[in-house]
Short mmCIF file of C-alpha atoms in Angstrom, two decimals:
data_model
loop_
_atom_site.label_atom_id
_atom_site.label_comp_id
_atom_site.label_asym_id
_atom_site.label_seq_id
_atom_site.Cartn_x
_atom_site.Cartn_y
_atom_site.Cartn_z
CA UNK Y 1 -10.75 -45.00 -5.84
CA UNK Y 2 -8.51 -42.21 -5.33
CA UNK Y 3 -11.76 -40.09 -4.68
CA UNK Y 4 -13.67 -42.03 -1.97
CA UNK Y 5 -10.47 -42.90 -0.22
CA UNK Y 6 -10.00 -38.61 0.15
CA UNK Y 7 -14.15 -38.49 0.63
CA UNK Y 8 -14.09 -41.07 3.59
CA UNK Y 9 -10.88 -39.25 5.45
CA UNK Y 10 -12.72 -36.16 5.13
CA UNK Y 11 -16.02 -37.62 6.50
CA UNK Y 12 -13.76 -39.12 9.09
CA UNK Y 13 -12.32 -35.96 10.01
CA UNK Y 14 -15.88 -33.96 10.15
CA UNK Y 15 -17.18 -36.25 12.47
CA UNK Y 16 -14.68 -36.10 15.20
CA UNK Y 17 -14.47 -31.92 14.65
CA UNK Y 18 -18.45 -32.30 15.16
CA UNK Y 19 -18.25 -34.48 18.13
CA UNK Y 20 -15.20 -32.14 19.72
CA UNK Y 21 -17.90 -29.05 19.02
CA UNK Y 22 -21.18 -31.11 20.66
CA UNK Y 23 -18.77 -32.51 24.25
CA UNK Y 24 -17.50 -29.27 24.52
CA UNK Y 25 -20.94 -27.61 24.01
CA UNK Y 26 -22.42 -30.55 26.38
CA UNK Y 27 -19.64 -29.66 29.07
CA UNK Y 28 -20.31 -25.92 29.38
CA UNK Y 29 -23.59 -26.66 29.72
CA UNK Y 30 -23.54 -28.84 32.61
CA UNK Y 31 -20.47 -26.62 34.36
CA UNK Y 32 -22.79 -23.47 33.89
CA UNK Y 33 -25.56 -25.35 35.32
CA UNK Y 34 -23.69 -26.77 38.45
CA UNK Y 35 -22.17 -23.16 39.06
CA UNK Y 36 -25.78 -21.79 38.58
CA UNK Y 37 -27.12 -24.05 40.81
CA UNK Y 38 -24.94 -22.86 43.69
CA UNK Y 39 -26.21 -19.23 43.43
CA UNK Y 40 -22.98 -17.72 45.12
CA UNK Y 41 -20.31 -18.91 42.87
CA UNK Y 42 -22.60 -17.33 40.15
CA UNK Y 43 -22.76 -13.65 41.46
CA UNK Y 44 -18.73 -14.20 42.16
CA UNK Y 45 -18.35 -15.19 38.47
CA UNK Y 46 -20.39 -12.32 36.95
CA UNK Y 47 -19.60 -9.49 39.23
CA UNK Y 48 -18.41 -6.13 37.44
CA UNK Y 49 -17.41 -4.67 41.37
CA UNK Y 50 -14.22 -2.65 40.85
CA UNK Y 51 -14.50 -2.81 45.11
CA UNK Y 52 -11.35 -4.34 46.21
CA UNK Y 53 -12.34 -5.79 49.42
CA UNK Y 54 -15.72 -7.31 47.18
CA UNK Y 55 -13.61 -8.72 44.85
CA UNK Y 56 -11.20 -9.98 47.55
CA UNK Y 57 -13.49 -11.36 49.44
CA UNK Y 58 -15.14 -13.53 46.20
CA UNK Y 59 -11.63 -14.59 45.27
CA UNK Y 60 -11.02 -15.73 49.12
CA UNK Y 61 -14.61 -17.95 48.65
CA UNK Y 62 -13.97 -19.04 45.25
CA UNK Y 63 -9.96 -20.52 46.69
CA UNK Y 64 -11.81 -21.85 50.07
CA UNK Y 65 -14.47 -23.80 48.05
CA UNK Y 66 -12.17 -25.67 45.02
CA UNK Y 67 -8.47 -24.97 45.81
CA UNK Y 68 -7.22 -28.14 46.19
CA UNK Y 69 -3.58 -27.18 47.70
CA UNK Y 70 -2.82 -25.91 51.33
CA UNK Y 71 -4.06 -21.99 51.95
CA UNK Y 72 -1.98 -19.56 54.47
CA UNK Y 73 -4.49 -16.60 54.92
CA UNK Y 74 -1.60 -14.43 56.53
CA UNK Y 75 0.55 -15.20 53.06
CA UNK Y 76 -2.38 -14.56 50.91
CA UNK Y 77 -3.38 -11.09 52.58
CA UNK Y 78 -0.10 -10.04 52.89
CA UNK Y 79 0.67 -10.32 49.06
CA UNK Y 80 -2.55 -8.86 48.18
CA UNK Y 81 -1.70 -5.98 49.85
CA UNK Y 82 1.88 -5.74 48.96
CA UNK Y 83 0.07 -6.19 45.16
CA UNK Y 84 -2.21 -3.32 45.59
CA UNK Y 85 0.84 -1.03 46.28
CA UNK Y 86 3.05 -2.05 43.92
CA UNK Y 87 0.63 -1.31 41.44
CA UNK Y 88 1.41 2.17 41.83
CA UNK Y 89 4.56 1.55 39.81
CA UNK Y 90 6.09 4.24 42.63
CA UNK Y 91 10.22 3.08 42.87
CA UNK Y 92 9.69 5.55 46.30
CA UNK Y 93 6.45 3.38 47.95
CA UNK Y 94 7.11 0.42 49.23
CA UNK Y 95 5.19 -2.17 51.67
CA UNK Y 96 7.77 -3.29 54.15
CA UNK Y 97 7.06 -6.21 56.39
CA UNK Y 98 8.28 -6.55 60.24
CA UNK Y 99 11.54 -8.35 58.80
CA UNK Y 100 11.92 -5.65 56.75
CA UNK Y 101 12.09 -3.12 59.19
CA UNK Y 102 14.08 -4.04 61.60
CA UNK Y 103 17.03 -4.42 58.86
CA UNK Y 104 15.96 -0.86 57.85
CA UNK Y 105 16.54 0.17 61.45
CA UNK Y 106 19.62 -2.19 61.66
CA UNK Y 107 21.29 -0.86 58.62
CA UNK Y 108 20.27 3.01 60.05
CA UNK Y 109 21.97 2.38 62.83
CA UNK Y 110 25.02 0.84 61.31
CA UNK Y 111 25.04 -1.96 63.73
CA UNK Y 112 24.94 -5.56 62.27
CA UNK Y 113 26.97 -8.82 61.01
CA UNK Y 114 27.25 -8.83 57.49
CA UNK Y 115 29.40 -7.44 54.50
CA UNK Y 116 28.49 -3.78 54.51
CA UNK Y 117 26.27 -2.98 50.85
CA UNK Y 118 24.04 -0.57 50.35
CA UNK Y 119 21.73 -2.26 48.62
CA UNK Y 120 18.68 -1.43 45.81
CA UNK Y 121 15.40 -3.34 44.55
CA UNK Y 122 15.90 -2.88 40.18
CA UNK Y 123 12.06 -3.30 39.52
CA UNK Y 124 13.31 -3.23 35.56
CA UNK Y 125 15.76 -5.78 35.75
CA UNK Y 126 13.57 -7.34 38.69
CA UNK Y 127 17.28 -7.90 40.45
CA UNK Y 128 18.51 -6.20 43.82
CA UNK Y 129 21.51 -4.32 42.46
CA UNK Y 130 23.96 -2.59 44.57
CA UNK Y 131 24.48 0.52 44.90
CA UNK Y 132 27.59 1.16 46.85
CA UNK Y 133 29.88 -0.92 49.38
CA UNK Y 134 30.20 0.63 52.61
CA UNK Y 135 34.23 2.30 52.76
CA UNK Y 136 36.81 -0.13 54.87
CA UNK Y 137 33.72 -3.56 54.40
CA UNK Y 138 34.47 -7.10 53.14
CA UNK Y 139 32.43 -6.14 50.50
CA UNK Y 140 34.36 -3.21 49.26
CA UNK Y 141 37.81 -5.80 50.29
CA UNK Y 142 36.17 -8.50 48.25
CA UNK Y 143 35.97 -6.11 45.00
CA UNK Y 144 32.41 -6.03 44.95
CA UNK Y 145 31.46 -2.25 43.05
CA UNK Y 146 28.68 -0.24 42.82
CA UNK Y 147 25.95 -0.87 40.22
CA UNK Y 148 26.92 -5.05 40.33
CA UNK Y 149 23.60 -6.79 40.45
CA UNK Y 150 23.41 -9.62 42.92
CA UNK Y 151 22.41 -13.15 41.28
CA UNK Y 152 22.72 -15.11 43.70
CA UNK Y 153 23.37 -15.98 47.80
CA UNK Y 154 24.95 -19.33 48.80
CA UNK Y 155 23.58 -20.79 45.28
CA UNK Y 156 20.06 -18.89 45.66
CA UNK Y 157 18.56 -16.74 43.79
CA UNK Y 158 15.69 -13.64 44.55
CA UNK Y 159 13.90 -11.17 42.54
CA UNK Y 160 13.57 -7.81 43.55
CA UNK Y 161 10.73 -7.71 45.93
CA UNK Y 162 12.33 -10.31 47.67
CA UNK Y 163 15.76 -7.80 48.83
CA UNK Y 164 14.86 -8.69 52.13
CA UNK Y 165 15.44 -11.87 52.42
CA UNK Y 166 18.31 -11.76 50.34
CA UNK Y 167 19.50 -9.12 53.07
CA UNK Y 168 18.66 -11.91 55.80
CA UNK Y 169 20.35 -14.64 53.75
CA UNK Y 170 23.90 -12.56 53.54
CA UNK Y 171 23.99 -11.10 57.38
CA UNK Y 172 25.39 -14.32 59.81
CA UNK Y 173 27.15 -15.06 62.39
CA UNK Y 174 30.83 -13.01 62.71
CA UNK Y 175 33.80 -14.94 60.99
CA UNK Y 176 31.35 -17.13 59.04
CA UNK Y 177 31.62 -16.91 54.67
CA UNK Y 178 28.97 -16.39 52.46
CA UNK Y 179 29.16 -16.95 48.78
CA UNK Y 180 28.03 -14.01 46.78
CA UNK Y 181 27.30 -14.32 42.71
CA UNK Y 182 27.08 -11.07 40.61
CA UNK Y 183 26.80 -9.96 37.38
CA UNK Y 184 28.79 -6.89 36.15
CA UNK Y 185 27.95 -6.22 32.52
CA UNK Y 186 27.84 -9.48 30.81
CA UNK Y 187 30.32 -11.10 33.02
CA UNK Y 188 29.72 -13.24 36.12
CA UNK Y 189 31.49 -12.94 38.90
CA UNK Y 190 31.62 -14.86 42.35
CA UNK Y 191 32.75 -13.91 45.64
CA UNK Y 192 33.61 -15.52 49.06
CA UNK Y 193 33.33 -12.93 51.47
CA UNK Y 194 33.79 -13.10 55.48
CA UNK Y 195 30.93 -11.78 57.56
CA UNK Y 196 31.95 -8.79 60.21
CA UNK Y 197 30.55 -6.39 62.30
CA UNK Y 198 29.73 -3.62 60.42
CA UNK Y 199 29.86 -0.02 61.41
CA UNK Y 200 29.08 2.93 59.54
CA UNK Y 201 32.09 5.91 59.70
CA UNK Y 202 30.75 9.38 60.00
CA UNK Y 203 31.79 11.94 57.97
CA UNK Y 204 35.97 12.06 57.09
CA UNK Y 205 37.95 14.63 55.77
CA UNK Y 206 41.43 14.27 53.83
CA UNK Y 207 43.67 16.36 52.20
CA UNK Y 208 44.33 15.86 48.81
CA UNK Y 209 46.84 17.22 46.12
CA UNK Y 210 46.94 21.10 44.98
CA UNK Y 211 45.74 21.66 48.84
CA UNK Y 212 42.57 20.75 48.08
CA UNK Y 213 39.87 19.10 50.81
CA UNK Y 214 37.90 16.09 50.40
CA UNK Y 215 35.04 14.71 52.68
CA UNK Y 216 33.10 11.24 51.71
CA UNK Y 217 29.96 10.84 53.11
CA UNK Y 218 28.29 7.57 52.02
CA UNK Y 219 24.86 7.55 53.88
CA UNK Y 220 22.83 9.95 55.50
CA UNK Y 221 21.63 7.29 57.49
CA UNK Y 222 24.95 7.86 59.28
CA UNK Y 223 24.13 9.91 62.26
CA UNK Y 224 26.77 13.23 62.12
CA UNK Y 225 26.90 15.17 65.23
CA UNK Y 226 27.95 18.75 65.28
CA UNK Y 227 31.66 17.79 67.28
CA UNK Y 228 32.34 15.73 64.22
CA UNK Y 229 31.51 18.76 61.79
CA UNK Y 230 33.30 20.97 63.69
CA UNK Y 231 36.62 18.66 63.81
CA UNK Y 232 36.58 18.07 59.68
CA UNK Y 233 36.20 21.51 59.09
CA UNK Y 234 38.63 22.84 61.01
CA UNK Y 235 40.79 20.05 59.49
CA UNK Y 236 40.02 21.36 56.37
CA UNK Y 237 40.36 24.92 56.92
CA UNK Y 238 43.79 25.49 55.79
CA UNK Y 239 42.81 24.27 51.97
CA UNK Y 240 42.30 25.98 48.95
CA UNK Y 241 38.28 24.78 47.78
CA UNK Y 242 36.43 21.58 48.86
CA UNK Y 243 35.30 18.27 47.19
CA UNK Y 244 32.32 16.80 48.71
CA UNK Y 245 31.14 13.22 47.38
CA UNK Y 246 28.20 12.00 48.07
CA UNK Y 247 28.28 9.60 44.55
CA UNK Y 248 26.13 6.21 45.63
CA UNK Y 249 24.97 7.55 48.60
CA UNK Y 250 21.17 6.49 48.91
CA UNK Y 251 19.54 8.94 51.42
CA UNK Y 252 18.83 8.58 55.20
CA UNK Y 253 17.73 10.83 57.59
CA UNK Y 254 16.89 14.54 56.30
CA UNK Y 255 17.80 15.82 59.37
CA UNK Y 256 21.85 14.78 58.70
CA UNK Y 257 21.83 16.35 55.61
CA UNK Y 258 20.48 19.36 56.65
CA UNK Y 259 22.94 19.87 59.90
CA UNK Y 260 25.77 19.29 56.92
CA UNK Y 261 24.38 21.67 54.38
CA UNK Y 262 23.77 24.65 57.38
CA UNK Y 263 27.31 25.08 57.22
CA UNK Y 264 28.24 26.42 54.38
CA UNK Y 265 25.68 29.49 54.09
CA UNK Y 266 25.70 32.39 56.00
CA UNK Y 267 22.05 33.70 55.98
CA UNK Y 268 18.78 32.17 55.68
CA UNK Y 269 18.41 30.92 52.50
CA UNK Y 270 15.22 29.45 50.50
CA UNK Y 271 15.83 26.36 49.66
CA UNK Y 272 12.32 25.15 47.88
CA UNK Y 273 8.47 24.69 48.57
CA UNK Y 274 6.41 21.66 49.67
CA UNK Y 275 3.16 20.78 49.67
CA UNK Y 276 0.80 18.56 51.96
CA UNK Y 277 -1.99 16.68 51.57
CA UNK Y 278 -5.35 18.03 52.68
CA UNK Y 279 -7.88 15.75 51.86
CA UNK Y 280 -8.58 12.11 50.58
CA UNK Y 281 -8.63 13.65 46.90
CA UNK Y 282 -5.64 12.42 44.58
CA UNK Y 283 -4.86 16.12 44.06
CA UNK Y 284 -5.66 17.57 47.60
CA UNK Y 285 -2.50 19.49 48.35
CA UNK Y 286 -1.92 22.72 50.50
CA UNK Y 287 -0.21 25.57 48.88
CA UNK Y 288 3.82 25.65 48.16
CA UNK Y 289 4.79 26.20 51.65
CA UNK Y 290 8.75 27.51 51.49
CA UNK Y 291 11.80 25.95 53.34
CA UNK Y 292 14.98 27.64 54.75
CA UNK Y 293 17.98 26.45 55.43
CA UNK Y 294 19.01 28.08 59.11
CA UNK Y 295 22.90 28.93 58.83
CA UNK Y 296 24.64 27.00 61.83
CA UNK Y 297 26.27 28.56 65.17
CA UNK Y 298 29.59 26.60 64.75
CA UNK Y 299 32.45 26.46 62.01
CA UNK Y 300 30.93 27.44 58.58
CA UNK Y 301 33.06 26.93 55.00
CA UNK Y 302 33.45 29.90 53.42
CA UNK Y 303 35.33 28.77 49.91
CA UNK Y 304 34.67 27.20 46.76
CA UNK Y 305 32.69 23.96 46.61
CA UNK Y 306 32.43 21.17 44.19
CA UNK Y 307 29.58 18.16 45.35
CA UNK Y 308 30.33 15.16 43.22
CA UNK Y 309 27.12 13.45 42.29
CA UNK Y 310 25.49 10.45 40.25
CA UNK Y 311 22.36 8.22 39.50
CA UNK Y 312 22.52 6.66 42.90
CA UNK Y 313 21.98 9.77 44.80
CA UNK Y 314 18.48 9.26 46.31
CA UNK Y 315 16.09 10.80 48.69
CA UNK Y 316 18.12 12.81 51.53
CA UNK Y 317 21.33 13.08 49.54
CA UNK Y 318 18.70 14.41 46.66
CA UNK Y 319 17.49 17.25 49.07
CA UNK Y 320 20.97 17.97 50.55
CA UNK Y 321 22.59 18.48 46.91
CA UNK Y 322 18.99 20.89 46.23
CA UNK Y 323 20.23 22.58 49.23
CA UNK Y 324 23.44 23.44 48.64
CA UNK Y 325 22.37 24.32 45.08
CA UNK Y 326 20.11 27.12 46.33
CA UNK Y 327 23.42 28.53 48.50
CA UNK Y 328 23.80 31.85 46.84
CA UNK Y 329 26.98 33.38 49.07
CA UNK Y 330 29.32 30.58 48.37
CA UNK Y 331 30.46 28.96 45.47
CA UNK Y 332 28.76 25.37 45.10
CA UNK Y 333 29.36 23.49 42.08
CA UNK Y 334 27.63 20.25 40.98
CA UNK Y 335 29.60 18.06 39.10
CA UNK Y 336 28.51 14.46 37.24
CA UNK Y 337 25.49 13.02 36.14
CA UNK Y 338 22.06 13.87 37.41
CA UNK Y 339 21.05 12.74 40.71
CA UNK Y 340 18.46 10.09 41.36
CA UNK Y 341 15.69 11.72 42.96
CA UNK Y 342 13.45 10.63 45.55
CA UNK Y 343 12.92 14.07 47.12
CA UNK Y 344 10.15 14.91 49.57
CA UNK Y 345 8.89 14.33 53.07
CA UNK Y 346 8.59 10.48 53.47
CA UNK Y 347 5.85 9.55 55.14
CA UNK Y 348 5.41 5.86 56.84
CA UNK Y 349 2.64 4.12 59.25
CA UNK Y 350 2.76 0.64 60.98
CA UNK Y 351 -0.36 -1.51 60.07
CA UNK Y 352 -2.36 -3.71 62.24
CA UNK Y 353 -0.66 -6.49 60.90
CA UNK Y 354 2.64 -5.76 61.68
CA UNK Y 355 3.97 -4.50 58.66
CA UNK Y 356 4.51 -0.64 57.20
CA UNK Y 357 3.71 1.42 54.51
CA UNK Y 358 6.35 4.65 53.11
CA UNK Y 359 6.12 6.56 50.71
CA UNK Y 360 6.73 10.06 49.36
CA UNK Y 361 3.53 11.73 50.60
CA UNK Y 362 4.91 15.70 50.48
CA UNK Y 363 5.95 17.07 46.95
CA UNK Y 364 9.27 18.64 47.32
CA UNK Y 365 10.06 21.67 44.73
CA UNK Y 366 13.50 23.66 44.20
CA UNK Y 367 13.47 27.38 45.06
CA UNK Y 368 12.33 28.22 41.07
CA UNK Y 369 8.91 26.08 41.63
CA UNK Y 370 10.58 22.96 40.21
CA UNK Y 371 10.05 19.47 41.02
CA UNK Y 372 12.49 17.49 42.42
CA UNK Y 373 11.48 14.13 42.00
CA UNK Y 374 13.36 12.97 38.86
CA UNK Y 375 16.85 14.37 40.05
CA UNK Y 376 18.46 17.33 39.87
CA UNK Y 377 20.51 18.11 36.78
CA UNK Y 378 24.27 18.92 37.46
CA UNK Y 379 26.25 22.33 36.75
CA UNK Y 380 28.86 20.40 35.22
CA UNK Y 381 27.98 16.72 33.39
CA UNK Y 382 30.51 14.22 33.31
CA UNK Y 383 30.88 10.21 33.69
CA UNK Y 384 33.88 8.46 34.42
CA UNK Y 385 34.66 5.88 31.44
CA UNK Y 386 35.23 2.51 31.56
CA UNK Y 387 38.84 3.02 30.56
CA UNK Y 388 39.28 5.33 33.53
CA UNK Y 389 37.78 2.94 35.90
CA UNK Y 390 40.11 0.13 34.91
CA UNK Y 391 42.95 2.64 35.16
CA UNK Y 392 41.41 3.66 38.47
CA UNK Y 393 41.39 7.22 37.22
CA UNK Y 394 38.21 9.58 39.30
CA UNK Y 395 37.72 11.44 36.01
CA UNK Y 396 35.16 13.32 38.05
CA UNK Y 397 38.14 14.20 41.06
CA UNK Y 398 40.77 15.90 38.81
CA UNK Y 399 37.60 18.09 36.86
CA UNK Y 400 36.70 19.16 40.40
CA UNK Y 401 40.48 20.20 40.98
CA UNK Y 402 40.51 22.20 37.67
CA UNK Y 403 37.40 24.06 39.17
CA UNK Y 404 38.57 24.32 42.38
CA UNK Y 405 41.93 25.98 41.01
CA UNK Y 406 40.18 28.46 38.73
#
């Protein structure tokens, strides 16, 4: 009995595998045959084009004839494209729509409503982190830090690639809040913090202890004229060696950090080789073509000098801090961790649809042949500790004044 009863459950159990097998077998059949039939969808299906605007196009027919949901073509084409580059896995190329832009230009010119962050797209984490409050901001009054990844805005929250409209979401109207939600390590921390007008300070000099000078420069997006050079310097004059600290600064405009850098050499010095492209070829570059750094006509440092540097030093800072490396008649001394690279001549073009492409398009080598890319290694490594942080102890400042009083 025993027997038949496990006989008949197998039987049972066969038939309804075999059926499963034959209405699945049935199906295909009748799907190949009504794709067949329609002759298009069939060459879409079985096309091996590695063309991009074939395959785009085929997608764009297939979504058009069976999507069932709403379509916005300027949506779809802008994300394909924004796809295509981001499949360079290049941190230094990005696609950068018209709302985009005009915070770029905004933020360059240091003239908005908002909390005053430089701010970072973390394609690891997939998080916009931040990578230094602007000096004097209600960011920086709030307690918000460098390296704090954003979570949230007013209760939302964003992925990288969407640091624009997270940018959007925390610029307002002046006097109005905006509720800010970080993560620091493994703790979370939330913020309410008062929008203002933000501008960005030029370069500032100070006197520290032991007669020592100290200039912050946070962004070389902040335009420096010569006047302002020439009044920090002569500030300065009177002190025994220089701290410069360009820690968390994120680049800007080349042309800043090389008006800063011409005045502390007194000759025309090689600072490195570039190359440019030549033809469509991936490896169609020109010859290392060499660059010099021009010494100014106004008030040029003649002592000691330590630059204070770390992983957030990108792009212009990254060339100014190569620059004052190659200075062979003064003392220049780089002290921290390695900077973050991002050297060489940007290069950027508005598209018909309204949006812009940049991206490093100019290798950018030191003066021994080197890249520059990945950073530039310091002369002197050291990181502040987490101890020394809490104490609110610059680890990094009182190395530079042992240096400095050598």
């Amino acid at each position: 009995m025993k027997k038949q009863t496990t006989y008949k459950i197998y039987k049972t159990a066969m038939i309804i595998i075999l059926t499963a097998f034959i209405t699945f077998i049935i199906t295909s059949i009748g799907m190949y045959k009504y794709i067949e039939g329609d002759g298009k969808i069939s060459a879409l299906v079985d096309s091996t084009s590695n063309d991009i605007a074939v395959n785009l196009a085929k997608y764009k027919e297939i979504l058009n004839k069976y999507y069932l949901g709403d379509i916005d073509e300027e949506k779809l084409a802008e994300g394909s494209i924004k796809g295509y580059i981001e499949g360079l896995d290049d941190p230094y190329t990005e696609y950068i729509s018209k709302e985009e832009m005009k915070d770029y230009m905004e933020d360059t010119l240091g003239n908005y409503v908002g909390i005053g962050i430089y701010m970072t797209a973390d394609k690891k984490q997939d998080k916009v982190k931040v990578i230094s409050p602007i000096k004097g901001s209600p960011a920086e009054k709030a307690g918000i830090e460098p390296g704090d990844i954003i979570v949230s805005v007013n209760g939302k929250t964003y992925k990288a690639s969407e640091m624009s409209a997270m940018s959007n979401d925390i610029k307002g109207e002046e006097g109005t809040e905006v509720e800010i939600t970080i993560l620091r390590g493994t703790e979370t921390k939330e913020f309410k913090v008062k929008r203002e007008k933000i501008k960005v300070n030029p370069v500032e000099g100070k006197v520290l202890d032991n007669n020592i000078g100290y200039i912050r420069y946070e962004s070389f997006s902040a335009g420096v004229g010569n006047g302002n050079l020439d009044e920090v310097l002569l500030y300065l004059s009177p002190c025994n060696g220089l701290i410069i600290d360009v820690r968390d600064n994120g680049g800007g405009n080349l042309t800043n950090s090389t008006r800063i850098a011409a005045r502390f050499t007194n000759q025309k010095t090689l600072t490195g080789y570039i190359q440019h492209k030549t033809g469509p070829g991936h490896n169609d570059f020109s010859q290392m073509e060499p660059i010099y750094l021009e010494p100014s006509n106004s008030i040029r440092w003649q002592k000691k000098v330590v630059i204070l540097t770390n992983r957030r030093c990108y792009s212009a800072t990254n060339d100014f801090v190569n620059a004052m490396r190659s200075i062979e008649d003064t003392e220049i001394i780089q002290l921290g961790d390695r900077t973050g690279g991002g050297s060489g001549l940007p290069f950027s073009s508005e598209l018909p649809n309204g949006w812009s492409i940049r991206f490093s398009a100019s290798p950018h080598f030191d003066k021994n042949k080197q890249p520059l890319e990945e950073g530039i290694a310091p002369d002197v490594a050291i990181n502040m500790s987490k101890e020394d942080q809490l104490e609110n102890k610059d680890t990094l400042i009182e190395k530079a004044f042992e240096i400095l009083n050598e």
